[in-house]
Coordinates of C-alpha atoms and ligand atoms in Angstrom, one line a residue:
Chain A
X1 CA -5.8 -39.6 10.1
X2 CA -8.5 -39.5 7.4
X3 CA -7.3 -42.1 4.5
X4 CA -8.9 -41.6 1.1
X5 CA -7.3 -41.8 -2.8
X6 CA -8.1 -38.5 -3.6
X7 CA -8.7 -35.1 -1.3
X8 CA -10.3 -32.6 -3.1
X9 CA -10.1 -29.2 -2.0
X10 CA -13.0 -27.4 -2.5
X11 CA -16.8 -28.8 -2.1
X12 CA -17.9 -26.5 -4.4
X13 CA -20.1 -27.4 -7.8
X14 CA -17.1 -28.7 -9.4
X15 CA -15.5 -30.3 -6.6
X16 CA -19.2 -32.4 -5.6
X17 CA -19.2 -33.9 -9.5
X18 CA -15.9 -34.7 -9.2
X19 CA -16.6 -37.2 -6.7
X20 CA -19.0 -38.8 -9.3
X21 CA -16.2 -38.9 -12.3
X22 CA -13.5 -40.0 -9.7
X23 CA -16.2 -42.7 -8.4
X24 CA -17.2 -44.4 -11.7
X25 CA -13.2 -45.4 -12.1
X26 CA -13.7 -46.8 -8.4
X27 CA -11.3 -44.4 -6.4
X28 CA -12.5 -42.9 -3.4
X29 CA -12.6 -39.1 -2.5
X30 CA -12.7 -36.8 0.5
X31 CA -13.9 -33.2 0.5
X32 CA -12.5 -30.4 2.1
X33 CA -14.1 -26.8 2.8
X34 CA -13.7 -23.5 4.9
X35 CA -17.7 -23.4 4.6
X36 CA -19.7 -24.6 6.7
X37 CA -21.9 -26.3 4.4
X38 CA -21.0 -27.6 0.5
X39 CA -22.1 -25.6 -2.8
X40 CA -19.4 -23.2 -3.1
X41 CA -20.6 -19.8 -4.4
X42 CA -24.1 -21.7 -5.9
X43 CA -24.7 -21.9 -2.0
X44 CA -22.5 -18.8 -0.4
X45 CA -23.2 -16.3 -3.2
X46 CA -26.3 -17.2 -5.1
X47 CA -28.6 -20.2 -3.7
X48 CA -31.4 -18.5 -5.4
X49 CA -30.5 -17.4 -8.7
X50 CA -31.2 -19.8 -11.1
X51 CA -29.1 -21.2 -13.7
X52 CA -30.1 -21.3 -17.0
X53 CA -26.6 -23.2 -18.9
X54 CA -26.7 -26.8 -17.4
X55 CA -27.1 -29.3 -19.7
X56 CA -30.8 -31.3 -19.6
X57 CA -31.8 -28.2 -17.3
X58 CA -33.4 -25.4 -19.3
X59 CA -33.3 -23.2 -15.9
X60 CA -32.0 -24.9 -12.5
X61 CA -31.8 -23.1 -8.9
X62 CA -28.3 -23.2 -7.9
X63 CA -28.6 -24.3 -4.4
X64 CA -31.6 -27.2 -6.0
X65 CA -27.9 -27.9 -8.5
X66 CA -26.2 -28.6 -5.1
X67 CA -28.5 -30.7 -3.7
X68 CA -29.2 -33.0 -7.0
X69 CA -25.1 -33.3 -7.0
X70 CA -24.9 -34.3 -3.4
X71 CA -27.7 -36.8 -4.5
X72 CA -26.1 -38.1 -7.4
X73 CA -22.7 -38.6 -5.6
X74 CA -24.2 -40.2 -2.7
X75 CA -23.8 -43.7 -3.4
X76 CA -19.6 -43.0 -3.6
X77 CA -20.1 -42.2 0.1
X78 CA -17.5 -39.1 -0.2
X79 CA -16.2 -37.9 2.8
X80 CA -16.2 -34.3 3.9
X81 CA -14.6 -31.8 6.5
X82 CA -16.4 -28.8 6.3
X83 CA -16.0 -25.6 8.0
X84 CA -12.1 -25.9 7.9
X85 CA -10.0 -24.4 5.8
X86 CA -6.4 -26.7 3.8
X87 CA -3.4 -24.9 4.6
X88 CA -0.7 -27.5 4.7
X89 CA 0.4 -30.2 1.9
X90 CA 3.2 -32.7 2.6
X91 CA 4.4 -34.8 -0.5
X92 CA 5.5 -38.5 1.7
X93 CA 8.1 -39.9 0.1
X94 CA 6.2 -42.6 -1.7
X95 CA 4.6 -39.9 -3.4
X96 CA 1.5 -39.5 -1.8
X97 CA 0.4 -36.7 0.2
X98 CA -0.7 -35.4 3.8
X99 CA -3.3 -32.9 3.8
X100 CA -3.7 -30.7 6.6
X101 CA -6.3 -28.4 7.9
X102 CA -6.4 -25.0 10.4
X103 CA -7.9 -27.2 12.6
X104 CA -5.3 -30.2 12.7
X105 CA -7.1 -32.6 10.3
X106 CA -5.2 -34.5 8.3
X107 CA -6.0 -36.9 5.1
X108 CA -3.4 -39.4 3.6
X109 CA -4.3 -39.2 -0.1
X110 CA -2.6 -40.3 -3.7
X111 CA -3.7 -37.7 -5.4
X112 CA -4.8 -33.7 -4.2
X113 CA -7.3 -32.2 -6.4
X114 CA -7.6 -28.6 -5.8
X115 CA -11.4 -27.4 -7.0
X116 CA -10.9 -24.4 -4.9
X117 CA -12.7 -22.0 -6.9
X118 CA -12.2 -18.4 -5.7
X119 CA -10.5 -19.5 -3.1
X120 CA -11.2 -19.4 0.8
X121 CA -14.4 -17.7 1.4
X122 CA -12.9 -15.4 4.7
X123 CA -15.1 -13.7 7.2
X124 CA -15.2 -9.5 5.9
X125 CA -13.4 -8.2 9.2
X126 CA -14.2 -4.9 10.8
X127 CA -11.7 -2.4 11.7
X128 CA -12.0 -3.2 15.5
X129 CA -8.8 -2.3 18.1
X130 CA -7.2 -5.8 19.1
X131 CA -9.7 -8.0 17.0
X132 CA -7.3 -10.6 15.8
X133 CA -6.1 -10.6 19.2
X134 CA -9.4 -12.2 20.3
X135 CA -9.8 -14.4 17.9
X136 CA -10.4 -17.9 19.3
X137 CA -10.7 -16.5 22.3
X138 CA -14.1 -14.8 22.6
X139 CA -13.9 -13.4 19.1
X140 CA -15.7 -15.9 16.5
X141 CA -16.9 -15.1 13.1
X142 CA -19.3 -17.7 12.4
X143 CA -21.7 -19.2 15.0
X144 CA -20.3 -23.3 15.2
X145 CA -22.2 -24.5 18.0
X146 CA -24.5 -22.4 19.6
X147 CA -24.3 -24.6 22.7
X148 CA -21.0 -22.8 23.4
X149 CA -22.8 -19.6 24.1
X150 CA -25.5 -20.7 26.3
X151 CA -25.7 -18.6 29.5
X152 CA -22.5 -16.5 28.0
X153 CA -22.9 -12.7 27.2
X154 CA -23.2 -12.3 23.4
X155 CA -22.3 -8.9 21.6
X156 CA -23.3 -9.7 17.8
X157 CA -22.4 -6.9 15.0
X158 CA -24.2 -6.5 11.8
X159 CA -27.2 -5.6 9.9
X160 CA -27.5 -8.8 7.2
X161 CA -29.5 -11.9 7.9
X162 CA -27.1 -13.5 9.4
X163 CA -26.7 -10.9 11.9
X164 CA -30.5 -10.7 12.3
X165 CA -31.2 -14.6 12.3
X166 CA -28.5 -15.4 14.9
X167 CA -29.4 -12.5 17.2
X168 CA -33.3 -14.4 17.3
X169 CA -31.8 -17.6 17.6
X170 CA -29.6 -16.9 20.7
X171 CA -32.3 -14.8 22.3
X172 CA -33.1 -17.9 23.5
X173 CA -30.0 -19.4 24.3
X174 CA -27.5 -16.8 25.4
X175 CA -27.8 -14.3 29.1
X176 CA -27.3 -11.6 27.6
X177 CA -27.6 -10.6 23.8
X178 CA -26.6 -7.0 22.6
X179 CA -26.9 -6.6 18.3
X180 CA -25.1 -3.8 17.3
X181 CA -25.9 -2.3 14.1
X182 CA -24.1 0.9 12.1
X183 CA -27.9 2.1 11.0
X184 CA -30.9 2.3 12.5
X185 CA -32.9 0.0 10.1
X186 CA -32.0 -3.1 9.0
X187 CA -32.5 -4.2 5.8
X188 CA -32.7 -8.0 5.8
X189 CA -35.8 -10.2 5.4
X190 CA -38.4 -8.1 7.0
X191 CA -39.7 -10.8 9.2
X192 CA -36.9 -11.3 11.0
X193 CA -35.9 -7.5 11.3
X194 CA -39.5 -7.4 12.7
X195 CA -38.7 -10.4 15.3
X196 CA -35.4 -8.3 16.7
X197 CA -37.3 -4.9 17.1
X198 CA -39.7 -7.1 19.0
X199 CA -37.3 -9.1 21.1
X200 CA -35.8 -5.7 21.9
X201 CA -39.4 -4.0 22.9
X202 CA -39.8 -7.0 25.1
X203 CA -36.3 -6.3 26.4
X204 CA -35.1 -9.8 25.5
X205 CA -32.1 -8.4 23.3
X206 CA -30.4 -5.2 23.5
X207 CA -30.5 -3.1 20.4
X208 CA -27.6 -0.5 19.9
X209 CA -28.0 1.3 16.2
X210 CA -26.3 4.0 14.8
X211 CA -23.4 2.3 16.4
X212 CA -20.3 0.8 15.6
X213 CA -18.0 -1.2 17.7
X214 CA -14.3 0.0 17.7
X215 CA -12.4 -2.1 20.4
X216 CA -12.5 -4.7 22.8
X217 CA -10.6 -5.5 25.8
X218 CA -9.9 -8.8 27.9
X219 CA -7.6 -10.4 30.2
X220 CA -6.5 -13.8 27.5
X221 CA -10.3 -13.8 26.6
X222 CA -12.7 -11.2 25.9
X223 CA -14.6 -9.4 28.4
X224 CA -15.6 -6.0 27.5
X225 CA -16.7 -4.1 24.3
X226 CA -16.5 -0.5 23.6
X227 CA -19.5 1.1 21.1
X228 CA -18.8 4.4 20.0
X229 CA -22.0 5.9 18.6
X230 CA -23.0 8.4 15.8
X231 CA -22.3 11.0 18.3
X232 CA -19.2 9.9 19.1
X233 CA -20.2 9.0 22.7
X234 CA -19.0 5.7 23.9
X235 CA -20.6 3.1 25.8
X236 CA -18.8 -0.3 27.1
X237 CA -20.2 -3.3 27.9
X238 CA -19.5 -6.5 29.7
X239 CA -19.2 -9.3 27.3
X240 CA -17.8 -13.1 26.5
X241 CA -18.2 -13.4 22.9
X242 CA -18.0 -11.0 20.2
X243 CA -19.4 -12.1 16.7
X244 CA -19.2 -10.0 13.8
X245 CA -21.0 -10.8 11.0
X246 CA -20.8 -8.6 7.8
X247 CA -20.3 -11.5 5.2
X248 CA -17.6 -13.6 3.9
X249 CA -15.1 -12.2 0.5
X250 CA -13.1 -14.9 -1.0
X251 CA -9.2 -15.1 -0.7
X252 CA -6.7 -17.7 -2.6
X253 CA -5.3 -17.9 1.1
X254 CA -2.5 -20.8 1.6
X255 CA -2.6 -22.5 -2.0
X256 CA -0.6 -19.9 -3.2
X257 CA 2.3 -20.9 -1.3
X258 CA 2.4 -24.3 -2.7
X259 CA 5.1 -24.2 -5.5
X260 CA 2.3 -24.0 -8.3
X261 CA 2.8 -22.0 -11.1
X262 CA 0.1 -19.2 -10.2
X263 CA -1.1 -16.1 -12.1
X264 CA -3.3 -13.6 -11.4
X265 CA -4.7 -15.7 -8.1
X266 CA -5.2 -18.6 -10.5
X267 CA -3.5 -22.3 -11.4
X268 CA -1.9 -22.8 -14.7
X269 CA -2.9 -26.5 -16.0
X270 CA -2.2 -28.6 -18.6
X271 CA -5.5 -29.1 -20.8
X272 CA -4.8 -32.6 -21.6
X273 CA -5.5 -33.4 -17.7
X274 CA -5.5 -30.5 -15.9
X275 CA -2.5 -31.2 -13.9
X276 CA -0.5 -28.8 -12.4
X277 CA 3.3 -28.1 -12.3
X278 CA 3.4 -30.8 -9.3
X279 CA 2.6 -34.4 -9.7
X280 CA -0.1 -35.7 -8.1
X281 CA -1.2 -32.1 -8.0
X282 CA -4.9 -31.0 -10.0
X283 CA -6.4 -28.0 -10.1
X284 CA -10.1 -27.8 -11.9
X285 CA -12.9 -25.4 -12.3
X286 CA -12.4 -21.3 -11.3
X287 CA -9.4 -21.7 -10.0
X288 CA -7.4 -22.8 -12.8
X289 CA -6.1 -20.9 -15.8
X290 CA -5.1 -22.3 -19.3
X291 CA -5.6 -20.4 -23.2
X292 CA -9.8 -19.9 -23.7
X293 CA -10.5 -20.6 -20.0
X294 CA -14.3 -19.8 -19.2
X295 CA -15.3 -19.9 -15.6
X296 CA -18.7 -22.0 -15.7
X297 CA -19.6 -24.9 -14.3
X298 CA -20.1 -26.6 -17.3
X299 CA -16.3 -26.4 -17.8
X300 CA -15.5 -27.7 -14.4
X301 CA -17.1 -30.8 -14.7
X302 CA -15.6 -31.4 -18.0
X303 CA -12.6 -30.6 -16.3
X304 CA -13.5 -32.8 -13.4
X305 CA -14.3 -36.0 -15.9
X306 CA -10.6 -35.9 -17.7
X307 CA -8.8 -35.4 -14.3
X308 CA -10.1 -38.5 -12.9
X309 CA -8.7 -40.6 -16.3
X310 CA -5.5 -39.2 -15.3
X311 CA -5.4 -39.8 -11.5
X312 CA -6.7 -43.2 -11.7
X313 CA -2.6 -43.9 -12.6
X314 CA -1.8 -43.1 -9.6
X315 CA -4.8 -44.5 -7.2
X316 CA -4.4 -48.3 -9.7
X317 CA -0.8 -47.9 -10.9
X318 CA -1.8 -52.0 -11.2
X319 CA -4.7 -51.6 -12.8
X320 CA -5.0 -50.8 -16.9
X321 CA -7.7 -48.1 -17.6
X322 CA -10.2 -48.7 -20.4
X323 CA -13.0 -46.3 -20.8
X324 CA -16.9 -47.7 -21.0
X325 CA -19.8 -45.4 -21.3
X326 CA -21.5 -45.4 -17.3
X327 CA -24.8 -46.9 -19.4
X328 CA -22.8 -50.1 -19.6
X329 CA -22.0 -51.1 -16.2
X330 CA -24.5 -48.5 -14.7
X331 CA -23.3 -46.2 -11.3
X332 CA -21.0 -48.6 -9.1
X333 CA -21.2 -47.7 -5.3
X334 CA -18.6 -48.9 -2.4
Chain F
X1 CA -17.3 12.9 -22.4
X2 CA -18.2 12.3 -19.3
X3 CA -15.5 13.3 -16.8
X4 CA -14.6 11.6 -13.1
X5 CA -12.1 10.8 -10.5
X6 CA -10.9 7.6 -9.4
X7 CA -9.0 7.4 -6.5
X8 CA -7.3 4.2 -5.8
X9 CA -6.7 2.2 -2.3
X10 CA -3.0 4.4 -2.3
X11 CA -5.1 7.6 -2.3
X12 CA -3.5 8.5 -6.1
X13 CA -6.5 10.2 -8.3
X14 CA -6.4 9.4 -12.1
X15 CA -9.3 11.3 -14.3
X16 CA -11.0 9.4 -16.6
X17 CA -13.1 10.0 -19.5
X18 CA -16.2 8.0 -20.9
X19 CA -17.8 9.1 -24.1
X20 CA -21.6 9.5 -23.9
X21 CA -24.2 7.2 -24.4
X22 CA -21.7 4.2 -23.7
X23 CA -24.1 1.6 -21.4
X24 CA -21.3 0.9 -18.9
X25 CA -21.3 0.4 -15.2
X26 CA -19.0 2.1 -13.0
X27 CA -17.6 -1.6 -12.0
X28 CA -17.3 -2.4 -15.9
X29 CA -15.1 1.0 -16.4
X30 CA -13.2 0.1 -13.4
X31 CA -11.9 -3.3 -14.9
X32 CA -11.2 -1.6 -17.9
X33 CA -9.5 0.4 -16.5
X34 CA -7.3 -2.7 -14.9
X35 CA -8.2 -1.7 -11.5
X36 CA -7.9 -4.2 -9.2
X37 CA -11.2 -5.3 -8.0
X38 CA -12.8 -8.8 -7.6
X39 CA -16.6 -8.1 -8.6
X40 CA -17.0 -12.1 -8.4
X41 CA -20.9 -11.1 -9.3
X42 CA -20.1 -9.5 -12.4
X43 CA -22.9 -7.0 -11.4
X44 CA -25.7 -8.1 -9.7
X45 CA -25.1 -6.6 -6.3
X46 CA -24.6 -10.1 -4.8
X47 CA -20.8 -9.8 -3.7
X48 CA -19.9 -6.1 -2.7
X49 CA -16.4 -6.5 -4.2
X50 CA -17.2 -3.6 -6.0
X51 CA -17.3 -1.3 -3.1
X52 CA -17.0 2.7 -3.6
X53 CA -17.0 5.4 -1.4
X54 CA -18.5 8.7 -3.3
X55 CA -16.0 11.6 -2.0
X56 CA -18.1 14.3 -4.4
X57 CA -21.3 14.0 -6.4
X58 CA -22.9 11.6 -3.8
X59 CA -26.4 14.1 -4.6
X60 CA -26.3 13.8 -8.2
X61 CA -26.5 9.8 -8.4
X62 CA -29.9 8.0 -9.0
X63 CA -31.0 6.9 -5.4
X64 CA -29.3 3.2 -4.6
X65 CA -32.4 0.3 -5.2
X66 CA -33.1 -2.4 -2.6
X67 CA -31.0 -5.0 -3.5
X68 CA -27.8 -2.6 -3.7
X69 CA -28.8 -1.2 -0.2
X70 CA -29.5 -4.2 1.2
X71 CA -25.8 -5.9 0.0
X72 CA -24.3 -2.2 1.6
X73 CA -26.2 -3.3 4.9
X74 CA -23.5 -6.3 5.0
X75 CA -20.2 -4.7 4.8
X76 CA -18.7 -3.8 8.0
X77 CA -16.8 -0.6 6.3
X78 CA -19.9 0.9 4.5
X79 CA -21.0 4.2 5.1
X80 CA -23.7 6.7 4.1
X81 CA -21.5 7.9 0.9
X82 CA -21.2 4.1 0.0
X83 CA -22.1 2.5 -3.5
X84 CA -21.7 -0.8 -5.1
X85 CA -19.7 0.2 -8.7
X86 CA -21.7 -2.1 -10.3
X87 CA -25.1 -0.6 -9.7
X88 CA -24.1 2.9 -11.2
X89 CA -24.4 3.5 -14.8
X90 CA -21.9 6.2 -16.6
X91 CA -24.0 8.6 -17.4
X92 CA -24.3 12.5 -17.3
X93 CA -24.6 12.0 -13.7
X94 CA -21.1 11.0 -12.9
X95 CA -19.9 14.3 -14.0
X96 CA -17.0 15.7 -11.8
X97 CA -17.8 12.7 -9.3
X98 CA -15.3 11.5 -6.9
X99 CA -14.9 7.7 -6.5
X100 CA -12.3 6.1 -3.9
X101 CA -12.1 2.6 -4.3
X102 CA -13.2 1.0 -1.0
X103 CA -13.5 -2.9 -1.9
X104 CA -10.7 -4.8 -0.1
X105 CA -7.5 -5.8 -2.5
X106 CA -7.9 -9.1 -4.2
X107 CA -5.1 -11.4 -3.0
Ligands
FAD401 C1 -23.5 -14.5 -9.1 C2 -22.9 -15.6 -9.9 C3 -23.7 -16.2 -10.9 C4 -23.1 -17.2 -11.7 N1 -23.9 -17.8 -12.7 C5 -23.4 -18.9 -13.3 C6 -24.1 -19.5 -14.3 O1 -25.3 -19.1 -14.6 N2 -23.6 -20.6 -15.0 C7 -22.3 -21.0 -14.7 O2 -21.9 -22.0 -15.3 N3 -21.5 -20.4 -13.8 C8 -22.1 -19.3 -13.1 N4 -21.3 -18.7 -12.2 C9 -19.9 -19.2 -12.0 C10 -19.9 -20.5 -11.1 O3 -20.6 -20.2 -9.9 C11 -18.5 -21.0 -10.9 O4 -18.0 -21.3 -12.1 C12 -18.5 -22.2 -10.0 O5 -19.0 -22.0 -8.7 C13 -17.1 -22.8 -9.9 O6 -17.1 -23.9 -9.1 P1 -15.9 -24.4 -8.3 O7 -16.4 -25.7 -7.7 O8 -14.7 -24.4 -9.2 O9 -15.6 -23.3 -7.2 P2 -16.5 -22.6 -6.1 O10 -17.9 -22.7 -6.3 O11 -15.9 -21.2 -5.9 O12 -16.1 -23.5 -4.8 C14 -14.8 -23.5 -4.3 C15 -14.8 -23.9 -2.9 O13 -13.5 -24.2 -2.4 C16 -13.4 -23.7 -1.1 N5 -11.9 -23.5 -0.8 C17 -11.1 -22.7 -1.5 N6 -9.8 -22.8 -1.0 C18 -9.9 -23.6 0.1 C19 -9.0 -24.1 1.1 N7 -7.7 -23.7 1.1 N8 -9.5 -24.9 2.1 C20 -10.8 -25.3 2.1 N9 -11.7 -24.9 1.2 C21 -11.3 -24.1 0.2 C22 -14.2 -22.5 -1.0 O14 -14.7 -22.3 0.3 C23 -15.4 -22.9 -1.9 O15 -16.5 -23.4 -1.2 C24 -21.8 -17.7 -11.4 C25 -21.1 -17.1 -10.4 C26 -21.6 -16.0 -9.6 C27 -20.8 -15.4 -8.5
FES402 S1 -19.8 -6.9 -8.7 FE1 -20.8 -8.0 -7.2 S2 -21.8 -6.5 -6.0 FE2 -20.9 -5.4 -7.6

C-alpha cells in the first residue's frame, strides 16, 4: 500500500500545482490518473494550443505549461499512478482514507483531494457485437506495453493518429497487423498516413478501408474478427488482440457515487476551502461548482493554494499553521 | 428566421427558429437550447462532443474544413452525413435542415 498525506485525484493542470501549494506546508502528495501520462486536457485535448491567461506568460503552450509544472513540483517528489482510474474510497475509522484504483492500487492518505476535472477520460467505444465481453481479454483500448503483442495477431481500428502511429509501430513488433479504417483516406499527419500506405504496399500490414468491424468471437479470449465492408460483404479474420482507437470522451465515472453533493456532473464546495460535504474530502479546479465558478486554470490553482491551508489540519493536527510568503524560506524539498 | 429540426438522442424533433444575421454556431444554439451536450472545446473542433448526424440538407452546408474532417476521422460512429455542431454557422443555409444529435450523453 502506497502511504502519502494527500492523494489527489486527477494529474491534471490543477492537480500538478497542487502538489507545489500542498509541498510548501511540508505535506506529501500522490497523484492518481486514468491517463497514461499527466496534463489533463492541456495534454489529452490541446498540447498545442497555446495559452494566453497565465500569469508572467503572455502566451504559453499548454503541454510546455505541463512540463514547467512537473518541473516546478519536482523537488516535492510527488508520487504518481498513471493510467489507472480511482473508483473506490474507504473512510478508516481514524479518519483517514483508503484509495483504491481499477487496477487494485491502494494509497493510505489523510486527506483526498479530488482535481478531477471533466472527469475520467474513457476510451470512445464502437458499437462492436460482444466488445465488452473481450475486454481484458484480447480487447484493449490503449496500447500499455507493446511487448505484450509481440509475435501476437493485431487487428487495430481507426483512422486518427493514434491508430496510424501504433499500426507503424507494431509493424515491427506484432505477426500479423491488420488497420481497419471506415474511409479510404486517412486524415492524420500525412507522414505517417504515408508510412501505412507504404507498409501495406510492402505487404508488411494489412489495410482494410471502407470497412468497419462489427463483431468478434473467442473461446474466453479473442480469436476472430468479422469486417463487414461498404458493400456489406464480410470478411473474418484470425486475431489475438483487437484495439480500437477512435479517441478518449471524458466521464465523471465513480466520483459520483461517493456521497458528494453533485450537480450537473460537478462538486459543490465551500469557497472558503473548497471542501466538500465530506471531511477530509476536496474537490478543486473543473470539477467543482460554487456561485461565479469560472473553469480556468488560473482558478484552480487559487483553488489549489487555499485547500492546502485547510488540509494541513488534518496532515499536522500538532502543528500550528502560520503563513510566510515562499520568498522567505525559499521552496523546501523532502 | 431561419428554420431547422433538431432531433434529440430519443428520436423526438423540436423546430427551432434563429433570426437572421445572428453569428451563432449550431453547437452554441444547441446549448441554448439546453441540450445536453458536452462540447468541452467550446468550438474549436478539438473534442467531437458536438457530434451531428445531418438527416436532410447535408448538400446545402459549406463543405467541412480540415480540422473538422480530421476530428470526424476519430469517432468510431461517424459517417459520411456527420458534422461537428460547432463548425456550422446558422445561416440561410440551415434552412429546413435536419439535425440528430449523435454526441454520446454526458454522464
Ligand atoms: C480546448 C480547450 C482550451 C482551453 N483553454 C484554456 C485557456 O486558455 N485558459 C484556461 O485557463 N483554461 C483553458 N481551458 C480549460 C482548462 O483546460 C481547464 O480549466 C483545466 O484543464 C482544468 O484543470 P483540472 O486539473 O481541474 O482538470 P483536467 O485538466 O480535466 O484534469 C483532470 C484529470 O483527472 C483525471 N481523472 C478524473 N477522474 C478520475 C478518476 N476517477 N481516476 C483517475 N483519474 C481521474 C482525468 O483523467 C484528467 O487527467 C481550456 C480547455 C479546453 C478543452
Ligand atoms: S465543441 Fe469541441 S469539437 Fe465541437
Amino acid at each position: 500500500m502506497i502511504t502519502t498525506d494527500i492523494c489527489i485525484i486527477g494529474a491534471g493542470p490543477v492537480g500538478l500545482f497542487a502538489v507545489f501549494e500542498a509541498g510548501l506546508l511540508k505535506m506529501r502528495c500522490h497523484l492518481i490518473d486514468a491517463l497514461p501520462q499527466v496534463g489533463g486536457q492541456l495534454s489529452e485535448i490541446y498540447p498545442q494550443k497555446p495559452i494566453y491567461d497565465i500569469p508572467g506568460y503572455p502566451s504559453i503552450n499548454a503541454q510546455d505549461l505541463v512540463d514547467n509544472l512537473m518541473e516546478q513540483i519536482a523537488s516535492f517528489n510527488p508520487g504518481f499512478t498513471l493510467g489507472e482510474r480511482v473508483e473506490g474510497l474507504d473512510r478508516q475509522t481514524d479518519g483517514s482514507y483508503i484509495v483504491t484504483t481499477n487496477e487494485g492500487t491502494t494509497v493510505h492518505c489523510q486527506v483526498v483531494v479530488i482535481a478531477g476535472g471533466l472527469g475520467c477520460f474513457e476510451p470512445r467505444k464502437p458499437e462492436i457485437v460482444n466488445l465488452e465481453r473481450f475486454e481484458g481479454k484480447g480487447v484493449a483500448y490503449m496500447v500499455k506495453n507493446p511487448e505484450q503483442l509481440r509475435d501476437r495477431r493485431v487487428v487495430l481500428a481507426g483512422g486518427g493518429d493514434s491508430a496510424l502511429d501504433w499500426t507503424v509501430f507494431l509493424a515491427d513488433v506484432a505477426n500479423e497487423v491488420t488497420l481497419v479504417h471506415r474511409s479510404d483516406t486517412f486524415r492524420g499527419a500525412p507522414d505517417s498516413a504515408e508510412k501505412v500506405f507504404n507498409l501495406a504496399r510492402q505487404g508488411r500490414i494489412n489495410l482494410v478501408l471502407q470497412s468497419t468491424i462489427t463483431s468478434i468471437n473467442g473461446n474466453g479470449h479473442l480469436q476472430e474478427v468479422s469486417i463487414t465492408a461498404k458493400d456489406k460483404t464480410v470478411m473474418t479474420l484470425a486475431a489475438d488482440h483487437l484495439i480500437p482507437l477512435f479517441g478518449l470522451t471524458p466521464k465523471l465515472g465513480p466520483i459520483a457515487d461517493w456521497g458528494l453533493t453533485i450537480d450537473k456532473s460537478a462538486i459543490h464546495v465551500d469557497t472558503t476551502d473548497y471542501s466538500t460535504n465530506v471531511e477530509r474530502i476536496y474537490a478543486i479546479g473543473d470539477i467543482n461548482t460554487y456561485p461565479g465558478k469560472l473553469k480556468l486554470i488560473l482558478c484552480g490553482f487559487h483553488e489549489a493554494a487555499l485547500m492546502c491551508q485547510s488540509a494541513f489540519r488534518y496532515v499536522h493536527p500538532d502543528q500550528k499553521l502560520s503563513f510566510k510568503y515562499t520568498t522567505v524560506n525559499g521552496v523546501p524539498t523532502f | 428566421m431561419i428554420q431547422f429540426t433538431i432531433e434529440d438522442r430519443n428520436g423526438e424533433r423540436q423546430p427551432i427558429e434563429i433570426p437572421e444575421g445572428i453569428n451563432l454556431s449550431l453547437m452554441e444554439v444547441l446549448k441554448a437550447s439546453e441540450y445536453n451536450i458536452l462540447a468541452t472545446c467550446g468550438g474549436m473542433a478539438l473534442c467531437a462532443t458536438c457530434h451531428v448526424q445531418v438527416l436532410n440538407g447535408l448538400e446545402t452546408l459549406p463543405e467541412p474544413q480540415d480540422t473538422e474532417l480530421d476530428m470526424l476521422d476519430t469517432l468510431p460512429d461517424a459517417d459520411s452525413d456527420s458534422r461537428l455542431a460547432c463548425q456550422i454557422r446558422v445561416d440561410d443555409t440551415l434552412e429546413g435542415a435536419i439535425f440528430r444529435i449523435k454526441s454520446e450523453e454526458p454522464v
